[in-house]
Amino acid sequence: MVIKCTANCGKNAALKRPKTGDALCKECFFWAFETEIHETITSGNLFSPGNKVAIGASGGKDSTVLAYVLKVLNERYNYGIELILLSIDEGITGYRDDSLDTVKQNKIDYNMPLTILSYKELYGWTMDEIVAQIGRKNNCTFCGVFRRQALDRGAAQLKVDCIATGHNADDIAETVLMNVLRGDLARLRRCTAVITSGEGTIPRVKPLKYTYEKEIVMYAHFRKLVYFSTECVFAPNAYRGHARTLLKDLEKVRPSVIMDIIHSGETLQISKTAKMPQVGVCKSCNFVSSQEICKACFLLQGLNRGLPKLGIGKTSKSKKMLAEQEAKDKLLLNDSDKSCNNCTCNKSNKEINKSNISDQNSLKSLSILKDVDLF
Ligand code: SF4
Ligand code: ZN
């Protein structure tokens, strides 16, 4: 049976919109999809004329569609913004190296400059190396914390006015669910914001905030956009996976659940008496942090000191781990003038320990971390 496009254009419908249930032809779907994003941009005042905007580009469907649609809308509505692609190379063989090829193709197709920053150059570690140290359980904690800061660093280098990210409506609904389940009030309060900014930070904007993931896939398919769709080779974040499964199950019986959850997050009033973290600057790297030492520096110090679990899990556990390591370091230093009794090398412990300590960068780490109230 032929179904006519409900936008009254006279053409046959090509699809049923997951978000509204409307039967539309391809052109009317494109128009509706792009217009909704334009409305999110204008109602949220995401951009001003003359703004330099970095698009966080991973080569995946969301950021590819974001780059394409921002280009279209910038030309159609004369936003007067300059668009730049900013990619982070986490150093994941078989995943990011391939997806970055897609971003390089986007650069050519959309005629936008591209900057790629790697974890290796920023932190001295690739994700492959980190996973070799910590295993596959907490890899996404490292990756997520490092990526967030890497984007900020890239944006600061490029002197952009804001970073546009490809977070879609499903991502935001999942994040609301996760924050409710974790009781994380600080994140719950800000996770639905279309612009997130704070003192000393470059604002992040989410033009796809109300765009359903299924429609992004449809749009990319019908527009024949080139994107990378393989999952990361490391285990995906398990907790988000549960929230995603729950959301998909709910969506089957009530398609509006995604918008409903976002709306709930937006209108939620959090008690004024709830304790919220104070935002300041990391003593070590000067990037924004709610702790004296930011999570990225903390995780990095753990890696460099051979304590990769430092910064993961409870504060008390981290404090205990750090205290044990400090005690060991002190013992090594006090012992340093005595000679080595383990073999016949005749070297003093000082000589032997010197190389161990510099390998782990321990003293440097110790001076950064010693007077810090750990979280
Ligand atoms: Fe990084 Fe985890 Fe995402 Fe892989 S799944 S890119 S390790 S956050
Ligand atoms: Zn820091």
Coordinates of C-alpha atoms and ligand atoms in Angstrom, one line a residue:
M1 CA 0.0 0.0 0.0
V2 CA 1.3 3.4 -1.0
I3 CA 1.4 5.9 1.9
K4 CA 1.5 9.6 1.1
C5 CA 3.8 12.0 2.8
T6 CA 1.9 13.6 5.7
A7 CA 3.6 17.0 5.0
N8 CA 1.2 17.3 2.0
C9 CA 4.0 17.6 -0.5
G10 CA 2.3 15.1 -2.8
K11 CA 5.1 12.6 -2.8
N12 CA 5.1 9.1 -1.4
A13 CA 6.3 8.6 2.2
A14 CA 9.7 6.9 2.5
L15 CA 9.8 6.5 6.3
K16 CA 8.0 6.7 9.6
R17 CA 9.7 9.2 11.9
P18 CA 10.5 7.4 15.2
K19 CA 10.1 10.6 17.2
T20 CA 6.7 11.7 16.0
G21 CA 5.3 8.7 14.0
D22 CA 4.8 10.9 11.0
A23 CA 5.0 9.3 7.5
L24 CA 7.3 11.5 5.4
C25 CA 9.1 11.5 2.1
K26 CA 12.9 11.9 2.2
E27 CA 13.0 15.6 1.5
C28 CA 10.3 16.4 4.1
F29 CA 12.2 14.3 6.7
F30 CA 15.4 16.2 5.9
W31 CA 13.6 19.5 6.3
A32 CA 11.9 18.5 9.6
F33 CA 15.2 17.0 11.0
E34 CA 17.3 20.0 10.1
T35 CA 14.6 22.6 11.2
E36 CA 14.4 21.0 14.7
I37 CA 18.1 21.3 15.1
H38 CA 18.0 24.9 13.9
E39 CA 15.3 25.5 16.6
T40 CA 17.4 24.0 19.3
I41 CA 20.3 26.3 18.2
T42 CA 18.2 29.5 18.1
S43 CA 16.1 28.9 21.2
G44 CA 19.2 28.0 23.2
N45 CA 21.3 30.9 21.7
L46 CA 24.1 28.4 21.1
F47 CA 26.0 30.6 18.6
S48 CA 26.6 34.2 17.8
P49 CA 27.9 35.7 14.5
G50 CA 31.7 35.5 14.3
N51 CA 31.9 32.6 16.7
K52 CA 34.7 30.0 16.1
V53 CA 33.1 26.6 16.8
A54 CA 35.0 23.3 17.3
I55 CA 33.0 20.2 16.5
G56 CA 34.1 17.3 18.6
A57 CA 34.5 14.8 15.7
S58 CA 35.0 11.1 16.3
G59 CA 34.0 9.9 12.8
G60 CA 30.9 8.2 14.3
K61 CA 27.3 8.9 13.1
D62 CA 26.5 11.6 15.6
S63 CA 29.5 13.9 15.0
T64 CA 29.4 13.3 11.3
V65 CA 25.7 14.3 11.1
L66 CA 26.4 17.2 13.4
A67 CA 29.2 18.5 11.2
Y68 CA 27.1 18.1 8.0
V69 CA 24.0 19.7 9.5
L70 CA 25.9 22.6 11.0
K71 CA 27.4 23.3 7.6
V72 CA 24.0 23.2 6.0
L73 CA 22.3 25.4 8.6
N74 CA 25.2 27.9 8.8
E75 CA 24.8 28.5 5.0
R76 CA 21.0 28.4 5.0
Y77 CA 20.4 30.7 8.0
N78 CA 23.7 32.8 7.8
Y79 CA 24.8 32.0 11.3
G80 CA 28.2 33.5 10.4
I81 CA 30.1 31.0 12.4
E82 CA 33.5 29.3 11.5
L83 CA 33.4 25.5 11.9
I84 CA 36.5 23.4 12.8
L85 CA 36.8 19.7 13.3
L86 CA 38.6 18.7 16.5
S87 CA 39.4 15.0 17.0
I88 CA 40.9 13.1 19.9
D89 CA 43.1 10.1 19.2
E90 CA 42.9 7.9 22.2
G91 CA 45.4 5.4 20.7
I92 CA 43.0 2.4 20.3
T93 CA 44.4 0.2 17.6
G94 CA 41.7 -1.2 15.3
Y95 CA 39.2 1.4 16.4
R96 CA 40.3 5.0 16.6
D97 CA 42.9 4.8 13.9
D98 CA 40.2 3.6 11.5
S99 CA 37.5 6.1 12.6
L100 CA 40.1 9.0 12.2
D101 CA 40.3 8.1 8.6
T102 CA 36.6 8.9 8.4
V103 CA 37.1 12.3 10.0
K104 CA 39.9 13.0 7.5
Q105 CA 37.3 12.2 4.8
N106 CA 34.8 14.6 6.5
K107 CA 37.5 17.3 6.5
I108 CA 37.6 17.0 2.7
D109 CA 33.9 16.5 2.1
Y110 CA 32.8 19.4 4.3
N111 CA 35.8 21.6 3.6
M112 CA 36.6 22.2 7.3
P113 CA 40.0 22.4 9.0
L114 CA 40.9 19.4 11.2
T115 CA 43.0 19.2 14.3
I116 CA 43.9 15.9 15.9
L117 CA 45.2 15.7 19.5
S118 CA 46.4 12.4 20.9
Y119 CA 46.5 11.0 24.4
K120 CA 50.1 10.0 23.8
E121 CA 51.2 13.6 23.2
L122 CA 49.0 15.0 26.0
Y123 CA 49.5 12.4 28.7
G124 CA 52.3 10.2 27.5
W125 CA 50.0 7.1 27.3
T126 CA 47.8 5.5 24.7
M127 CA 44.6 3.7 25.7
D128 CA 46.2 0.5 24.4
E129 CA 49.0 1.1 27.0
I130 CA 46.6 2.0 29.7
V131 CA 44.5 -1.1 29.2
A132 CA 47.7 -3.2 29.3
Q133 CA 48.3 -1.7 32.8
I134 CA 44.8 -1.6 34.3
G135 CA 42.9 -4.4 32.4
R136 CA 39.5 -3.9 30.8
K137 CA 37.5 -3.1 33.9
N138 CA 38.0 0.6 34.4
N139 CA 39.3 1.6 31.0
C140 CA 36.3 3.8 30.2
T141 CA 36.9 5.9 33.4
F142 CA 40.4 6.8 32.2
C143 CA 39.3 7.3 28.6
G144 CA 36.3 9.4 29.5
V145 CA 38.2 11.7 31.9
F146 CA 41.1 12.1 29.6
R147 CA 38.9 12.8 26.5
R148 CA 36.9 15.5 28.3
Q149 CA 40.1 17.3 29.3
A150 CA 41.7 16.7 25.9
L151 CA 38.8 18.4 24.1
D152 CA 39.2 21.4 26.5
R153 CA 42.9 21.6 25.8
G154 CA 42.3 21.3 22.0
A155 CA 39.6 24.0 22.1
A156 CA 42.0 26.3 24.2
Q157 CA 44.8 25.7 21.6
L158 CA 42.4 26.6 18.8
K159 CA 41.0 29.6 20.6
V160 CA 37.4 28.6 19.8
D161 CA 34.3 30.2 21.4
C162 CA 32.6 26.9 22.0
I163 CA 32.8 23.1 21.5
A164 CA 29.8 21.5 19.8
T165 CA 29.3 17.9 20.7
G166 CA 27.2 15.2 19.1
H167 CA 25.3 14.1 22.2
N168 CA 21.9 13.1 21.0
A169 CA 18.5 12.8 22.9
D170 CA 19.1 9.1 23.7
D171 CA 22.5 9.9 25.2
I172 CA 21.0 12.6 27.4
A173 CA 18.1 10.4 28.5
E174 CA 20.5 7.6 29.4
T175 CA 22.7 10.1 31.3
V176 CA 19.6 11.3 33.3
L177 CA 18.8 7.7 34.2
M178 CA 22.4 6.9 35.2
N179 CA 22.6 10.0 37.4
V180 CA 19.3 9.1 39.1
L181 CA 20.5 5.6 39.7
R182 CA 23.8 6.8 41.1
G183 CA 22.2 9.6 43.1
D184 CA 24.7 12.0 41.4
L185 CA 22.9 15.3 42.0
A186 CA 25.6 17.6 40.6
R187 CA 25.7 15.8 37.3
L188 CA 21.9 15.3 37.3
R189 CA 21.4 19.1 37.5
R190 CA 23.7 19.9 34.6
C191 CA 23.3 16.9 32.3
T192 CA 20.3 18.2 30.4
A193 CA 21.6 21.7 29.8
V194 CA 22.0 22.6 26.2
I195 CA 25.0 24.7 27.1
T196 CA 27.4 23.8 29.8
S197 CA 29.9 26.3 30.9
G198 CA 31.6 27.5 34.0
E199 CA 34.2 30.1 35.0
G200 CA 37.4 29.5 33.0
T201 CA 35.9 26.8 30.8
I202 CA 35.0 26.9 27.1
P203 CA 31.3 26.3 26.8
R204 CA 30.0 23.1 25.3
V205 CA 26.9 23.1 23.3
K206 CA 24.6 20.2 22.2
P207 CA 22.7 21.0 19.0
L208 CA 21.4 17.4 18.8
K209 CA 20.0 17.4 22.3
Y210 CA 16.5 16.7 21.1
T211 CA 17.4 14.5 18.1
Y212 CA 16.6 10.8 18.4
E213 CA 19.5 8.4 17.7
K214 CA 17.3 6.4 15.2
E215 CA 16.6 9.5 13.2
I216 CA 20.3 10.3 13.1
V217 CA 21.0 6.9 11.6
M218 CA 18.2 7.4 9.1
Y219 CA 19.4 10.9 8.2
A220 CA 23.0 9.6 7.6
H221 CA 21.6 6.7 5.6
F222 CA 19.4 8.7 3.3
R223 CA 22.0 11.5 2.9
K224 CA 24.6 8.8 2.2
L225 CA 27.0 10.3 4.7
V226 CA 30.3 8.5 5.3
Y227 CA 30.7 7.5 9.0
F228 CA 32.4 4.9 11.1
S229 CA 30.1 2.5 12.9
T230 CA 32.3 -0.1 14.5
E231 CA 32.2 -0.3 18.3
C232 CA 35.3 0.3 20.4
V233 CA 37.4 -2.8 20.8
F234 CA 37.5 -2.4 24.6
A235 CA 34.5 -3.4 26.7
P236 CA 31.9 -0.7 26.6
N237 CA 31.0 1.2 29.8
A238 CA 28.8 -1.5 31.5
Y239 CA 26.8 0.9 33.6
R240 CA 25.7 3.0 30.6
G241 CA 24.9 -0.2 28.8
H242 CA 22.3 -1.1 31.5
A243 CA 20.8 2.4 31.2
R244 CA 20.7 2.0 27.4
T245 CA 19.0 -1.4 27.5
L246 CA 16.4 0.0 30.0
L247 CA 15.7 3.0 27.7
K248 CA 15.4 0.9 24.6
D249 CA 12.9 -1.5 26.3
L250 CA 10.9 1.5 27.5
E251 CA 11.0 3.1 24.0
K252 CA 9.4 0.0 22.5
V253 CA 6.2 0.6 24.5
R254 CA 6.4 4.4 24.7
P255 CA 8.4 6.1 22.0
S256 CA 8.1 9.5 23.7
V257 CA 10.0 8.2 26.8
I258 CA 13.2 9.7 25.5
M259 CA 11.8 13.2 25.4
D260 CA 9.8 12.6 28.7
I261 CA 13.0 11.7 30.5
I262 CA 14.9 14.7 29.2
H263 CA 11.9 16.9 30.2
S264 CA 11.9 15.4 33.7
G265 CA 15.7 16.2 34.0
E266 CA 15.1 19.7 32.8
T267 CA 12.4 20.5 35.2
L268 CA 13.8 18.7 38.2
Q269 CA 14.3 21.0 41.2
I270 CA 17.2 20.0 43.3
S271 CA 17.0 21.0 47.0
K272 CA 19.1 24.0 47.9
T273 CA 20.5 22.1 50.8
A274 CA 22.0 19.4 48.6
K275 CA 25.8 19.6 48.7
M276 CA 27.3 20.5 45.4
P277 CA 31.0 20.5 44.5
Q278 CA 32.7 23.9 44.2
V279 CA 34.4 24.4 40.9
G280 CA 38.0 25.7 40.9
V281 CA 41.2 25.1 39.1
C282 CA 43.5 22.0 39.3
K283 CA 46.8 22.9 41.1
S284 CA 48.7 20.7 38.7
C285 CA 47.4 21.4 35.2
N286 CA 45.3 24.6 35.7
F287 CA 42.3 23.1 34.0
V288 CA 38.9 23.4 35.7
S289 CA 38.3 21.0 38.6
S290 CA 36.1 20.5 41.6
Q291 CA 39.1 19.1 43.5
E292 CA 42.5 20.5 44.2
I293 CA 43.9 18.0 41.7
C294 CA 41.7 17.2 38.8
K295 CA 40.6 13.6 38.0
A296 CA 42.8 13.5 34.9
C297 CA 45.9 14.5 36.7
F298 CA 45.1 12.1 39.5
L299 CA 44.6 9.1 37.2
L300 CA 47.8 10.1 35.3
Q301 CA 49.8 10.2 38.5
G302 CA 48.5 6.8 39.4
L303 CA 49.6 5.4 36.0
N304 CA 53.1 7.1 36.3
R305 CA 53.6 5.8 39.8
G306 CA 52.7 2.3 38.9
L307 CA 49.4 2.6 40.9
P308 CA 46.9 2.5 38.1
K309 CA 44.0 1.9 40.5
L310 CA 44.7 5.2 42.3
G311 CA 41.7 7.5 41.7
I312 CA 39.3 4.7 40.9
G313 CA 36.7 3.9 43.5
K314 CA 36.3 5.2 47.0
T315 CA 38.4 8.0 48.5
S316 CA 39.3 6.0 51.6
K317 CA 40.7 3.2 49.4
S318 CA 42.8 5.7 47.3
K319 CA 44.1 7.4 50.5
K320 CA 45.2 4.0 51.9
M321 CA 46.9 3.1 48.6
L322 CA 48.7 6.4 48.5
A323 CA 49.8 6.2 52.2
E324 CA 51.2 2.7 51.6
Q325 CA 53.1 3.9 48.6
E326 CA 54.5 7.0 50.4
A327 CA 55.6 4.7 53.3
K328 CA 57.4 2.5 50.7
D329 CA 59.0 5.5 49.0
K330 CA 60.2 6.9 52.4
L331 CA 61.7 3.5 53.3
L332 CA 63.6 3.4 50.0
L333 CA 64.9 6.9 50.6
N334 CA 66.0 6.2 54.2
D335 CA 67.6 3.1 53.1
S336 CA 69.4 4.7 50.3
D337 CA 72.9 5.0 51.8
K338 CA 73.2 1.4 52.9
S339 CA 74.8 -0.9 50.4
C340 CA 72.9 -3.5 48.4
N341 CA 72.7 -6.8 50.3
N342 CA 70.8 -8.7 47.6
C343 CA 73.7 -9.5 45.3
T344 CA 77.4 -8.8 44.7
C345 CA 77.0 -5.7 42.6
N346 CA 78.5 -3.4 45.3
K347 CA 76.2 -0.6 44.3
S348 CA 74.6 1.5 47.0
N349 CA 70.8 1.4 47.4
K350 CA 70.9 5.0 46.5
E351 CA 72.1 4.2 43.0
I352 CA 69.6 1.4 42.5
N353 CA 66.7 3.3 43.9
K354 CA 67.5 6.4 41.8
S355 CA 66.7 4.5 38.6
N356 CA 63.5 3.0 40.1
I357 CA 62.3 6.3 41.3
S358 CA 62.9 8.2 38.1
D359 CA 61.3 5.4 36.2
Q360 CA 58.1 5.8 38.1
N361 CA 58.3 9.5 38.3
S362 CA 57.5 8.9 42.0
L363 CA 59.1 12.0 43.6
K364 CA 57.5 14.4 41.2
S365 CA 54.1 12.7 41.8
L366 CA 54.6 12.8 45.5
S367 CA 55.2 16.5 45.7
I368 CA 52.1 17.2 43.6
L369 CA 49.9 14.9 45.6
K370 CA 51.2 15.1 49.2
D371 CA 49.0 17.9 50.6
V372 CA 45.9 17.1 48.6
D373 CA 42.6 16.1 50.1
L374 CA 41.7 13.1 48.0
F375 CA 38.3 12.4 46.7
Ligands
SF4_1 FE1 37.1 4.9 25.4 FE2 35.5 3.2 26.7 FE3 34.6 4.6 24.7 FE4 36.4 2.7 24.2 S1 34.3 2.4 25.0 S2 36.4 4.8 23.3 S3 37.6 2.8 26.0 S4 35.3 5.4 26.7
ZN2 ZN 44.8 18.6 36.4

